[in-house]
Short mmCIF file of C-alpha atoms in Angstrom, two decimals:
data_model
loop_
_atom_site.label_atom_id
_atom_site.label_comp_id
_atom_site.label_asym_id
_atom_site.label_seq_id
_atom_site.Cartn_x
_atom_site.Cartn_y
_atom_site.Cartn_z
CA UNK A 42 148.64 -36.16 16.23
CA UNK A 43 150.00 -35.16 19.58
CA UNK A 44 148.55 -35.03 23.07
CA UNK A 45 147.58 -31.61 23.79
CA UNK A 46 147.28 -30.19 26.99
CA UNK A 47 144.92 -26.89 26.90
CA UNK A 48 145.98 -24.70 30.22
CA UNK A 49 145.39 -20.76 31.08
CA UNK A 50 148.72 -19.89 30.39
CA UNK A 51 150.13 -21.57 27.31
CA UNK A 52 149.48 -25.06 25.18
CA UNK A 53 152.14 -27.57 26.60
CA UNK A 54 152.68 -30.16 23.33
CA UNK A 55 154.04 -33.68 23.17
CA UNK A 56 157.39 -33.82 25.00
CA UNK A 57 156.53 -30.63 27.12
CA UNK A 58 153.19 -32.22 28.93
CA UNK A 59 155.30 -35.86 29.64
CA UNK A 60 158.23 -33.38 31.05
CA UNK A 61 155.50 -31.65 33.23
CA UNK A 62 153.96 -34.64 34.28
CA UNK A 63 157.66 -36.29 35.40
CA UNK A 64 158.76 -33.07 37.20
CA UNK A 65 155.67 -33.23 38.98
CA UNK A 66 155.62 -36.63 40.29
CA UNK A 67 159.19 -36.17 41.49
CA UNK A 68 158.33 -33.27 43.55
CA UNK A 69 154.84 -35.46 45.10
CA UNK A 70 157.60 -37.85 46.35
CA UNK A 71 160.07 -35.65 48.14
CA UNK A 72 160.99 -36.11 51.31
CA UNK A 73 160.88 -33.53 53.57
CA UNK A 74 164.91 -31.60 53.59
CA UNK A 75 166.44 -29.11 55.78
CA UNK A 76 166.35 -27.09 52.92
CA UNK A 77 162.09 -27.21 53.07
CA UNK A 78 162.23 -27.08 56.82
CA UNK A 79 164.25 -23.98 56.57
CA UNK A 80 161.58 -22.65 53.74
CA UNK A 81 158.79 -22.94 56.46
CA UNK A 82 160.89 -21.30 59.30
CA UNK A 83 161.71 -18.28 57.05
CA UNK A 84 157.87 -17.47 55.85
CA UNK A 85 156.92 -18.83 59.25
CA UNK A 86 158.77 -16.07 60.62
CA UNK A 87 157.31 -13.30 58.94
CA UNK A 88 153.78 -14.88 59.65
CA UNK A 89 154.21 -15.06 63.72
CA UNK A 90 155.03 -11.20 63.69
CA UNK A 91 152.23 -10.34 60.48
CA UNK A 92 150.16 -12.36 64.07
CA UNK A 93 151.96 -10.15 66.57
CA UNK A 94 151.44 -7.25 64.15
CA UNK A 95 147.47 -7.50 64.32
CA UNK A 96 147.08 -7.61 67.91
CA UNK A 97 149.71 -4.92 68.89
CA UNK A 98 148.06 -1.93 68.37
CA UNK A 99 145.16 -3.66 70.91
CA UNK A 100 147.73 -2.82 73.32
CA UNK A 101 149.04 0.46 71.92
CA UNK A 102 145.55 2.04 71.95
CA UNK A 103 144.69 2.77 75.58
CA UNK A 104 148.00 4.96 75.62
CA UNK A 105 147.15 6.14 72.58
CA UNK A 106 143.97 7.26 73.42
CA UNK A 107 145.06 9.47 76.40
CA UNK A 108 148.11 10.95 75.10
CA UNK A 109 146.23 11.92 71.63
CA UNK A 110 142.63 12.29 73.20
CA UNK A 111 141.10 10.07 70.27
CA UNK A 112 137.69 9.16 70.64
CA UNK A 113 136.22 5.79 70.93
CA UNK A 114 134.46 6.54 67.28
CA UNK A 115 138.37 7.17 65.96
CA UNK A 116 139.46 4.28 67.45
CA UNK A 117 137.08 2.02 65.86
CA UNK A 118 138.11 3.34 62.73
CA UNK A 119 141.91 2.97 63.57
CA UNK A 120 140.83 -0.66 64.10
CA UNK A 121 139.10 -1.15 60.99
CA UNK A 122 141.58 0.66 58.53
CA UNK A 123 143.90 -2.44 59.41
CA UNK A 124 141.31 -4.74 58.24
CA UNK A 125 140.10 -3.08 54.86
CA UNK A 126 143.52 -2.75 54.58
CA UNK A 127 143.96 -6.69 54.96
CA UNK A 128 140.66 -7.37 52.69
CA UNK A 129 142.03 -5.31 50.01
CA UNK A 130 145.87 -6.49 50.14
CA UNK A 131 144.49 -10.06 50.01
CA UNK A 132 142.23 -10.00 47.07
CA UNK A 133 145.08 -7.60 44.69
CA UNK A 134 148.18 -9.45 46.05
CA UNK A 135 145.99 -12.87 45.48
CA UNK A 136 145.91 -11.96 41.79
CA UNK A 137 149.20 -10.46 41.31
CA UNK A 138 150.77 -13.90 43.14
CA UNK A 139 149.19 -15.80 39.93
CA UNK A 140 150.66 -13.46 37.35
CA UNK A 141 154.88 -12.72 38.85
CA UNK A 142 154.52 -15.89 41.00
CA UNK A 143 154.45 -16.55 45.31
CA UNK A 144 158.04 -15.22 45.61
CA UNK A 145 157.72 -12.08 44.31
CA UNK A 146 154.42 -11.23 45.80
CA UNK A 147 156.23 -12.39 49.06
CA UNK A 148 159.49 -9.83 48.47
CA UNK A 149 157.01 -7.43 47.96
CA UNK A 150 154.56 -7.84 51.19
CA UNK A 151 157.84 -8.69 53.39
CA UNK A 152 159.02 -4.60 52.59
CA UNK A 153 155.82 -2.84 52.96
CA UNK A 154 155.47 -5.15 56.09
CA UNK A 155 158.61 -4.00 57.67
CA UNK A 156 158.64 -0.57 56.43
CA UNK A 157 155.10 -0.15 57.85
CA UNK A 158 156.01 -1.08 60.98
CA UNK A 159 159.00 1.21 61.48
CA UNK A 160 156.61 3.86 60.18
CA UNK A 161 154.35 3.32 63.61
CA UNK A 162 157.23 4.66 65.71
CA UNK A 163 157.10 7.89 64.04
CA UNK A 164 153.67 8.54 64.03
CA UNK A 165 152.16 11.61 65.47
CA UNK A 166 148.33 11.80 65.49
CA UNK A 167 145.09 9.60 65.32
CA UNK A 168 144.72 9.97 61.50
CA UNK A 169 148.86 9.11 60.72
CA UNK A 170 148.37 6.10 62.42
CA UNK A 171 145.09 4.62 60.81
CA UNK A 172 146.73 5.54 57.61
CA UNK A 173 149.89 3.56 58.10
CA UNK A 174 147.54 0.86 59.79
CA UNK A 175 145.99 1.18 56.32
CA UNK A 176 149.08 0.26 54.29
CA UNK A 177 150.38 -2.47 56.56
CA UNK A 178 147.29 -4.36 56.61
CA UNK A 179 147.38 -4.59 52.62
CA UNK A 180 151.22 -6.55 53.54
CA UNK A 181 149.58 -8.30 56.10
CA UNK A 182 146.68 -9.32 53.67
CA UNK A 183 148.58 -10.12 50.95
CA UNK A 184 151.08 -12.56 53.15
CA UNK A 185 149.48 -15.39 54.51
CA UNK A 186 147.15 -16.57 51.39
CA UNK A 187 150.03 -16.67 49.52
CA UNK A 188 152.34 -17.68 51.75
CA UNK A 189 150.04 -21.15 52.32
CA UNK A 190 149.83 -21.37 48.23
CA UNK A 191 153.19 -21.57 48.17
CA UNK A 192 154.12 -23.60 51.03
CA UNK A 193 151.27 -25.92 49.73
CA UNK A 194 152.91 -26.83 46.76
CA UNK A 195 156.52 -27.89 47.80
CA UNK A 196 154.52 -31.21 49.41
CA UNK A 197 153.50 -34.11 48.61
CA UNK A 198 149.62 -35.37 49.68
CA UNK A 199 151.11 -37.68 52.55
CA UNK A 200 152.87 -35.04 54.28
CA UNK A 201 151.13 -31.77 53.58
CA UNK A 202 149.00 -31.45 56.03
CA UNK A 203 150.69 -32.06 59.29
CA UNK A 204 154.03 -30.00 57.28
CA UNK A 205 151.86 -27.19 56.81
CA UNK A 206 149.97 -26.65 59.82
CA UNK A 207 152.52 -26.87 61.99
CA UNK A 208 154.32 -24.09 60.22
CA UNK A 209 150.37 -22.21 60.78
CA UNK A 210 150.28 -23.02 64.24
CA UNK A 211 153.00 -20.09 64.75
CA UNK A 212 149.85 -17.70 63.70
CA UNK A 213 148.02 -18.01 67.11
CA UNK A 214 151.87 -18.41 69.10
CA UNK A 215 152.26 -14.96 67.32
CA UNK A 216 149.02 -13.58 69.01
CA UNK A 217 150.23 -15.12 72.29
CA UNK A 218 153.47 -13.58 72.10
CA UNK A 219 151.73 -10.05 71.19
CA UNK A 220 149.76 -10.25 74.63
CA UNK A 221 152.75 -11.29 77.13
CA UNK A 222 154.49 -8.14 75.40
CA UNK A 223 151.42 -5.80 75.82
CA UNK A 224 151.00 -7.19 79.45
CA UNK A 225 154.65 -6.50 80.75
CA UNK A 226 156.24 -4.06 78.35
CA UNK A 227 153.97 -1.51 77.61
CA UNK A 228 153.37 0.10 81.38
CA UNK A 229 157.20 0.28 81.45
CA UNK A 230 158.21 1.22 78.26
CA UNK A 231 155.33 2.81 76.53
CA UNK A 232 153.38 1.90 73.25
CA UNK A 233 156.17 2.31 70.96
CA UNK A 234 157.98 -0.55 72.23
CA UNK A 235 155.09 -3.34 70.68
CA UNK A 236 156.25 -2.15 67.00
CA UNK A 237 159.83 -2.16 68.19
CA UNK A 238 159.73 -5.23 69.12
CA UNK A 239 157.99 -6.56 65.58
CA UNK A 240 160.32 -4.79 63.73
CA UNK A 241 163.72 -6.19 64.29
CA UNK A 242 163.04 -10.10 63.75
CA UNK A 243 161.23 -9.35 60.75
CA UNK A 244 163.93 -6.78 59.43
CA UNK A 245 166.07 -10.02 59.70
CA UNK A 246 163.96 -12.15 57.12
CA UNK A 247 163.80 -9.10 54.31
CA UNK A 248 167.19 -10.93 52.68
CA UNK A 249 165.73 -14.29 53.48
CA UNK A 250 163.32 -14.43 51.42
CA UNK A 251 165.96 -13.46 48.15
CA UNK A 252 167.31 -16.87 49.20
CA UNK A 253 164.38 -19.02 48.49
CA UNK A 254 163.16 -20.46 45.17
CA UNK A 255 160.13 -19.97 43.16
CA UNK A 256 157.22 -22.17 43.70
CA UNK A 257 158.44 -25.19 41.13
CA UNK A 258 154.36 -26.12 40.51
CA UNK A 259 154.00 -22.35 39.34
CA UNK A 260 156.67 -22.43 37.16
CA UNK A 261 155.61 -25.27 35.51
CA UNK A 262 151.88 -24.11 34.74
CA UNK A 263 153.69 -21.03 33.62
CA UNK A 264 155.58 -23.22 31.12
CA UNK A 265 158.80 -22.89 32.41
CA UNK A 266 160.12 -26.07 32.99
CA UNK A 267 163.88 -25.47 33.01
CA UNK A 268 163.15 -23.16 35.96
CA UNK A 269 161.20 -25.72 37.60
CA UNK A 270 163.47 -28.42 36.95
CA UNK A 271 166.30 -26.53 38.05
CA UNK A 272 164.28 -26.44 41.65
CA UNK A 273 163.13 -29.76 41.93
CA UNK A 274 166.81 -30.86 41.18
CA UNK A 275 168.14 -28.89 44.07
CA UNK A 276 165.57 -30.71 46.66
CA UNK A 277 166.40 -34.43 45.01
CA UNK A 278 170.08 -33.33 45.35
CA UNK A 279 169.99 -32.68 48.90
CA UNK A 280 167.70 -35.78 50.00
CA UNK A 281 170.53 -38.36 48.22
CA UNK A 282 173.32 -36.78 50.19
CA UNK A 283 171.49 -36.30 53.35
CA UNK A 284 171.06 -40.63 52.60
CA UNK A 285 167.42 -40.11 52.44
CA UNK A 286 164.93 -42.71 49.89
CA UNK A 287 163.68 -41.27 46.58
CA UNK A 288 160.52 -43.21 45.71
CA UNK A 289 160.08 -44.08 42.01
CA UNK A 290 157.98 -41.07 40.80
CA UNK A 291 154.59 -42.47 39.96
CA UNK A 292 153.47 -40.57 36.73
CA UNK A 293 150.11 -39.32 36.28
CA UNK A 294 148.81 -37.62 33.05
CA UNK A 295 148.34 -33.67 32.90
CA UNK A 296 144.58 -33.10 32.88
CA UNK A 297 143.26 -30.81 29.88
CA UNK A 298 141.81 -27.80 30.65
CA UNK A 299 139.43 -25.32 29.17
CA UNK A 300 141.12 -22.76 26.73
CA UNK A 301 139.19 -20.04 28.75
CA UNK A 302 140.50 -21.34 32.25
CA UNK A 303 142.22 -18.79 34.43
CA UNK A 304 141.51 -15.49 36.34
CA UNK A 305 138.44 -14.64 39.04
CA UNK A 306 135.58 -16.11 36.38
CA UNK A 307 136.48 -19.09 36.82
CA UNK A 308 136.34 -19.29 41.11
CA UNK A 309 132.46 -19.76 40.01
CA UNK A 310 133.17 -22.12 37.31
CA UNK A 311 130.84 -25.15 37.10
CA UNK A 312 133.52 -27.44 39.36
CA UNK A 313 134.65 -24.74 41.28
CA UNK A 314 131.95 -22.70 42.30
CA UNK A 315 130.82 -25.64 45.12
CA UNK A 316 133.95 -25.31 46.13
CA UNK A 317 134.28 -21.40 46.52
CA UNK A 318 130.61 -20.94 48.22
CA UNK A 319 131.70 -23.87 50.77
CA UNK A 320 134.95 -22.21 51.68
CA UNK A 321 133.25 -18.91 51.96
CA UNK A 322 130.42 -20.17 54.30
CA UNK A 323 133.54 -22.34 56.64
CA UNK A 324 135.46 -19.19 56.76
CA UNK A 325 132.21 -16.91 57.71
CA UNK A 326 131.13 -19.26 60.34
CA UNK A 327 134.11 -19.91 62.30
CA UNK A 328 135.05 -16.31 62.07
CA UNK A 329 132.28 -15.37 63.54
CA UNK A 330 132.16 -17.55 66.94
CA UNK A 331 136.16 -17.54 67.14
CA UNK A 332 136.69 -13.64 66.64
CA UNK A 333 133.63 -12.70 68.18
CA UNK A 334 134.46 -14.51 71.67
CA UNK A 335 138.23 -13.46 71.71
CA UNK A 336 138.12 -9.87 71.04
CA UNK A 337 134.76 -9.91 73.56
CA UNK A 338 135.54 -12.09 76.74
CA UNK A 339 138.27 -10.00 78.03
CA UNK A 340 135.94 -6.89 78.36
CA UNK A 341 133.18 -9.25 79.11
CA UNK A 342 135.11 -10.02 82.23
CA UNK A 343 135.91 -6.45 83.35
CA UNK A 344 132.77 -4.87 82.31
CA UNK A 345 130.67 -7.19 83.16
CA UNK A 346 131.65 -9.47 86.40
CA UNK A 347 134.10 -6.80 87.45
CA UNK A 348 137.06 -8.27 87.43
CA UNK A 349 140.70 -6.24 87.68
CA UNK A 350 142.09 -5.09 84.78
CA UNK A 351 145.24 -7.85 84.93
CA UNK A 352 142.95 -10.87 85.62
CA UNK A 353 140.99 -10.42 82.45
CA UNK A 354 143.41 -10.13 80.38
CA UNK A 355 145.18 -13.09 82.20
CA UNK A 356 141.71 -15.23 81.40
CA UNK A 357 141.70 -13.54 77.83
CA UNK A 358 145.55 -15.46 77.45
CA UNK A 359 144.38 -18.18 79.20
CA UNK A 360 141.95 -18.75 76.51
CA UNK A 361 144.16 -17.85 72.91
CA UNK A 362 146.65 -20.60 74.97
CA UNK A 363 143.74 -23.32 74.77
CA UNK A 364 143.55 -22.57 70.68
CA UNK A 365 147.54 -23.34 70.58
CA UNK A 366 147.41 -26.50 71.83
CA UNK A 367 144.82 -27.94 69.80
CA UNK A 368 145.69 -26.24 66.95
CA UNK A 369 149.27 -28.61 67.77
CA UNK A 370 146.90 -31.50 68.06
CA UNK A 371 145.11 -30.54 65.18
CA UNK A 372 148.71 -30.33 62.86
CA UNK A 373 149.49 -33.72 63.96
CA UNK A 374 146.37 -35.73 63.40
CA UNK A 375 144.65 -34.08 60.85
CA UNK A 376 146.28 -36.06 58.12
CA UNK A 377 144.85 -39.37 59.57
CA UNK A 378 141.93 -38.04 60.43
CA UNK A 379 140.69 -36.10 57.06
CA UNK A 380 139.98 -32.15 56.79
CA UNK A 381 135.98 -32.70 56.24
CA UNK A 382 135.63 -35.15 58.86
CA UNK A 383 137.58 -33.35 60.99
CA UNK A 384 135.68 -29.90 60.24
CA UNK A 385 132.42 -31.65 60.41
CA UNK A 386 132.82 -33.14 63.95
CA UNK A 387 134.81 -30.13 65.20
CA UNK A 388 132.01 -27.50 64.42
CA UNK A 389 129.25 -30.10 66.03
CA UNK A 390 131.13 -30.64 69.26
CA UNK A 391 131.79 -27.20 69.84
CA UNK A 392 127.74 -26.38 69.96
CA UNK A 393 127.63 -28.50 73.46
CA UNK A 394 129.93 -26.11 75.61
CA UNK A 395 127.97 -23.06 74.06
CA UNK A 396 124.64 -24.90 74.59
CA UNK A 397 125.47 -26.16 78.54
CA UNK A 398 126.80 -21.74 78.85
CA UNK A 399 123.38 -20.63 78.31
CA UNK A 400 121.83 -23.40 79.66
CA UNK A 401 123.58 -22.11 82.65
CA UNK A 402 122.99 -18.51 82.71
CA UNK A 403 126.66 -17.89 81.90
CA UNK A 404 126.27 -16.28 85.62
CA UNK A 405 129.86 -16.34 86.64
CA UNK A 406 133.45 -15.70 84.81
CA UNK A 407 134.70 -19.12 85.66
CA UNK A 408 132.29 -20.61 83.65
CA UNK A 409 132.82 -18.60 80.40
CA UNK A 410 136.98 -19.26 81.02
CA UNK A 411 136.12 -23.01 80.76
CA UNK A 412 133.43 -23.38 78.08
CA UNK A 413 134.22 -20.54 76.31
CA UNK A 414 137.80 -21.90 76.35
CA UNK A 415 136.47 -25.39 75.00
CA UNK A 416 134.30 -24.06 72.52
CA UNK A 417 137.32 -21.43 70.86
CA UNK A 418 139.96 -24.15 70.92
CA UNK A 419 137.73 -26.79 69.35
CA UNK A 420 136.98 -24.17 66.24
CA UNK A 421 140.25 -22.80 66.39
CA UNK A 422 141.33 -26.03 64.44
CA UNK A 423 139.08 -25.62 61.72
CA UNK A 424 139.91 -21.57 61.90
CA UNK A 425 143.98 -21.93 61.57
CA UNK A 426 143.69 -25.03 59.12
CA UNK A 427 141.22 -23.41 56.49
CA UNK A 428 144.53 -21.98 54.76
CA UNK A 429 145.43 -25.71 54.09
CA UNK A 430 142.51 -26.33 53.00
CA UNK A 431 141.82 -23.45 50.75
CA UNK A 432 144.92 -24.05 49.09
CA UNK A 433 144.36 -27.71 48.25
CA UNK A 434 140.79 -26.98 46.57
CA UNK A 435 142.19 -25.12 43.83
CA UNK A 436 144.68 -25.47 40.98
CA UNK A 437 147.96 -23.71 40.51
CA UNK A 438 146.50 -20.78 38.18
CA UNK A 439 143.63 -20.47 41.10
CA UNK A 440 145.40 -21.07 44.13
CA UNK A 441 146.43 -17.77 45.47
CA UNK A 442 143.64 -15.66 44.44
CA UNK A 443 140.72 -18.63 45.52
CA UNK A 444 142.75 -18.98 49.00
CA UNK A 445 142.67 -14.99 49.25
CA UNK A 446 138.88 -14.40 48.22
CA UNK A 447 137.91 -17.37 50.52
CA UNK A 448 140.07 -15.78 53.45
CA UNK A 449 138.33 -12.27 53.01
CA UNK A 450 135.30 -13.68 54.48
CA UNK A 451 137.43 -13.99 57.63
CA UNK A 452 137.51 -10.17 57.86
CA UNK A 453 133.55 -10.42 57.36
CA UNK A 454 133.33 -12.79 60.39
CA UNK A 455 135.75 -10.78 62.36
CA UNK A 456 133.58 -7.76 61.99
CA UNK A 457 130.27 -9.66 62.49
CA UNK A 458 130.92 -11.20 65.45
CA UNK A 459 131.35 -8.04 67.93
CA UNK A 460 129.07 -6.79 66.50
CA UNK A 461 126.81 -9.13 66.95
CA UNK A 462 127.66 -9.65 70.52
CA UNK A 463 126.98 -5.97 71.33
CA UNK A 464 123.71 -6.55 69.60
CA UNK A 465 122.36 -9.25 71.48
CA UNK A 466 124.00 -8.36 74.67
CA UNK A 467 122.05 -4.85 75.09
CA UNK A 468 118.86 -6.56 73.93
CA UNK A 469 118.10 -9.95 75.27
CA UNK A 470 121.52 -10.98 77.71
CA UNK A 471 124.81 -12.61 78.14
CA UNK A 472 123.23 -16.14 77.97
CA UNK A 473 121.77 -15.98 74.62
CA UNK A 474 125.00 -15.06 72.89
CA UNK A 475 126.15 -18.32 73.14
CA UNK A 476 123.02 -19.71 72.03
CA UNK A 477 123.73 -17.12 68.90
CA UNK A 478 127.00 -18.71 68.62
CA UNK A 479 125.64 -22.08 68.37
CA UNK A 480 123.61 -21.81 65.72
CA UNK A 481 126.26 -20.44 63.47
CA UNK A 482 128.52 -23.35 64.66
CA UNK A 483 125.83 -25.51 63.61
CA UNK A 484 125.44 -23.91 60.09
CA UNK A 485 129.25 -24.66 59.44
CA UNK A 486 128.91 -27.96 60.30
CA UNK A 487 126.04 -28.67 58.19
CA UNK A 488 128.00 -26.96 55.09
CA UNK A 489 130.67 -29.20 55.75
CA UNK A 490 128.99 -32.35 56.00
CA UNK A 491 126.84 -31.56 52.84
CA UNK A 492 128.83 -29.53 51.15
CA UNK A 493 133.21 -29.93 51.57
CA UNK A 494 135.47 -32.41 49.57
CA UNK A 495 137.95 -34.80 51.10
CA UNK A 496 141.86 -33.93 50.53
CA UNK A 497 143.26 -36.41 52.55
CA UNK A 498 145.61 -38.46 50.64
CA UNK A 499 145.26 -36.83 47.46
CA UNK A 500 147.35 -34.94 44.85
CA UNK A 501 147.00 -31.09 44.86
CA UNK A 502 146.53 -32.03 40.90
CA UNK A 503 144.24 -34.80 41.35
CA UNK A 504 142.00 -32.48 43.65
CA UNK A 505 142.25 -29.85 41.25
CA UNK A 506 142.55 -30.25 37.51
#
């Protein structure tokens, strides 16, 4: 009798599962090619202005406001149609990615990103603007989750961290980039000119992505192994005339799976439901302080301790700048170091700056630009790396939708965490926000130590049968 190997999709028989297991191995031990590198630069693209693209109309709005006379009511919901927008293009493009595969979902988001964008020049009232807000958050959504699925599974365990993190790192550059603009562009040119500005580099990777190959780990839990071979082939083909080592493929049997596996259900399987509720509660937590404190501070710093307009927003920069550089730090270490140690020590030393704030008083601005500015770039690593490690916690058939469920909770956090500020703020004071903040960093690191599973080293199919 043959070796049957149950998956979602299809039963792969005999010489089918040995020619999956083979292909796979090869592609664990590929070195990293300019072809790969150029991979990451093209979706890395897209993802530095889908960054830009969410901070731009922060900068749009005060113009906005005047010249349309929208209220601050309207603008809150301009703000929030991006987001539901983002929630809901994450969870349907999540699901879609596992049925027509990463590259198509990414053709797909890359147009309605672009077109979107273009559409902002032309708009003409409050309510044509939250509406086009609307439908570029659901490209926006859709991009990154599936995005790090499919960068994910192009490399091996030894590499993929520190590969894909520094192609995440261009997430917070993107936000960076999206101020300076909004700082010196928009009182010369007007509001139009932070949409201009996203449009034409990412008009340039439309074709781009035509050029790039179909996840080969998809293909092959799709059954299609002459597809996947066909991919693999290219990447071995490259490394031997670019004189790079091939390591002997070590072989490691195809794990059966449940005839039933596949599809939302099984998120909240028996092994994977740990998994998802961890996730959730790292992506709620971090959210929460990160979000809260960056969208806050800069009107904590005019309203507040009265500080000019341009200062703030300098101290505001000053701060997203500190997240960049450890999220570099981060990229490069974080394969030695391990994701749950890492998380678990990152969430616990972040409580001391927000503990030594309130002990303070949090009584002048200088204060909150250096402990605030610890406390955000020691969580920003966990924030900007939960994408990797999303992606590694679930199997092909799960990977894009459990990495897009787990990163709607980051549209929870970013909503909670304003709002909690504003709650605490008008009650009890500036000081015991950070105490607020603290507790919720602790909670994250007590879910991690309990509660998250090492990936360091491993397999994306040895984590996740």
């Amino acid at each position: 009798m043959s070796t049957q190997v149950i998956t979602s999709e299809r039963v792969v028989t005999g010489h089918s599962e040995a020619q999956a297991a083979t292909l796979l191995a090869r592609l664990e031990r590929l070195p990293i090619t300019r072809r790969l590198l150029a991979i990451r630069v093209v979706v890395g693209l897209s993802t530095f202005f889908d960054a830009y693209t969410i901070i731009a109309i922060a900068f749009a709005l005060p113009q906005l406001t005047q010249e349309w006379g929208l209220t601050p009511t309207f603008v809150g919901l301009i703000i929030a149609a991006s987001y539901v927008g983002q929630l809901c293009g994450a969870l349907f493009f999540g699901s879609l990615a596992e049925k027509i595969g990463r590259i198509g979902v990414l053709r797909i988001t890359i147009i309605m990103f672009v077109v979107m964008d273009a559409a902002c020049l032309f708009a003409w009232n409050g309510w044509s603007i939250l509406v086009i807000r609307f439908l570029q958050g659901l490209g926006i959504g859709a991009e990154v989750p599936v995005a790090s699925a499919y960068i994910n599974e192009f490399v091996g365990a030894k590499k993929r961290g520190r590969f894909f993190l520094l192609y995440e790192v261009i997430f917070p550059i993107g936000m960076m980039f999206a101020g300076l603009v909004g700082y010196f562009l928009v009182p010369l040119y007007g509001w139009k000119v932070m949409f201009l500005i996203g449009l034409i580099p990412s008009a340039i990777t439309v074709p781009l992505r035509w050029l790039m190959p179909e996840s080969p780990r998809w293909l092959t839990s799709k059954g299609r192994q002459q597809e996947a071979e066909k991919v693999v082939a290219t990447f071995e083909a490259e490394a031997v005339r670019r004189g790079m080592t091939l390591a002997e493929p070590i072989i490691k049997p195809i794990i059966a799976q449940s005839a039933s596996a596949g599809g939302v259900k099984e998120l909240f399987s028996e092994m994977y439901k740990p998994r998802t509720f961890m996730l959730w509660g790292l992506w709620l937590t971090v959210y929460t302080v990160n979000n809260g404190m960056i969208t806050w501070f800069p009107t904590l710093y005019k309203t507040w301790f009265h500080l000019p307009l341009e200062t703030s927003l300098a101290y505001g920069w000053l701060t997203s700048s500190c997240g960049v550089v450890a999220s570099v730090i981060c990229a490069l270490l974080i394969d030695k170091v391990g994701r749950k140690r890492w998380y678990t020590w990152a969430f616990m030393l972040a409580i001391i700056p927000l503990i030594t704030l309130c002990t303070l008083g949090a009584k002048s601005a200088v204060e909150i630009l250096i402990l605030g500015s610890m406390t955000y770039a020691i969580l920003q690593t966990v924030a900007f790396s939960l994408y990797l490690y999303s992606a590694e916690l679930y199997p092909t058939r799960l990977r894009a939708i459990g990495t897009a469920f787990s990163s709607a909770w980051l549209r929870a956090g970013s909503s909670i965490g304003p709002l909690l500020v504003g709650f605490i703020m008008s009650g009890f004071g500036v000081r015991f926000v950070f105490i607020a903040f603290a507790v919720i960093a602790l909670i994250g690191g007590l879910v991690t130590w309990l509660f998250a599973v090492e990936t360091k080293g491993k397999s994306l199919e040895e984590l996740s049968p």
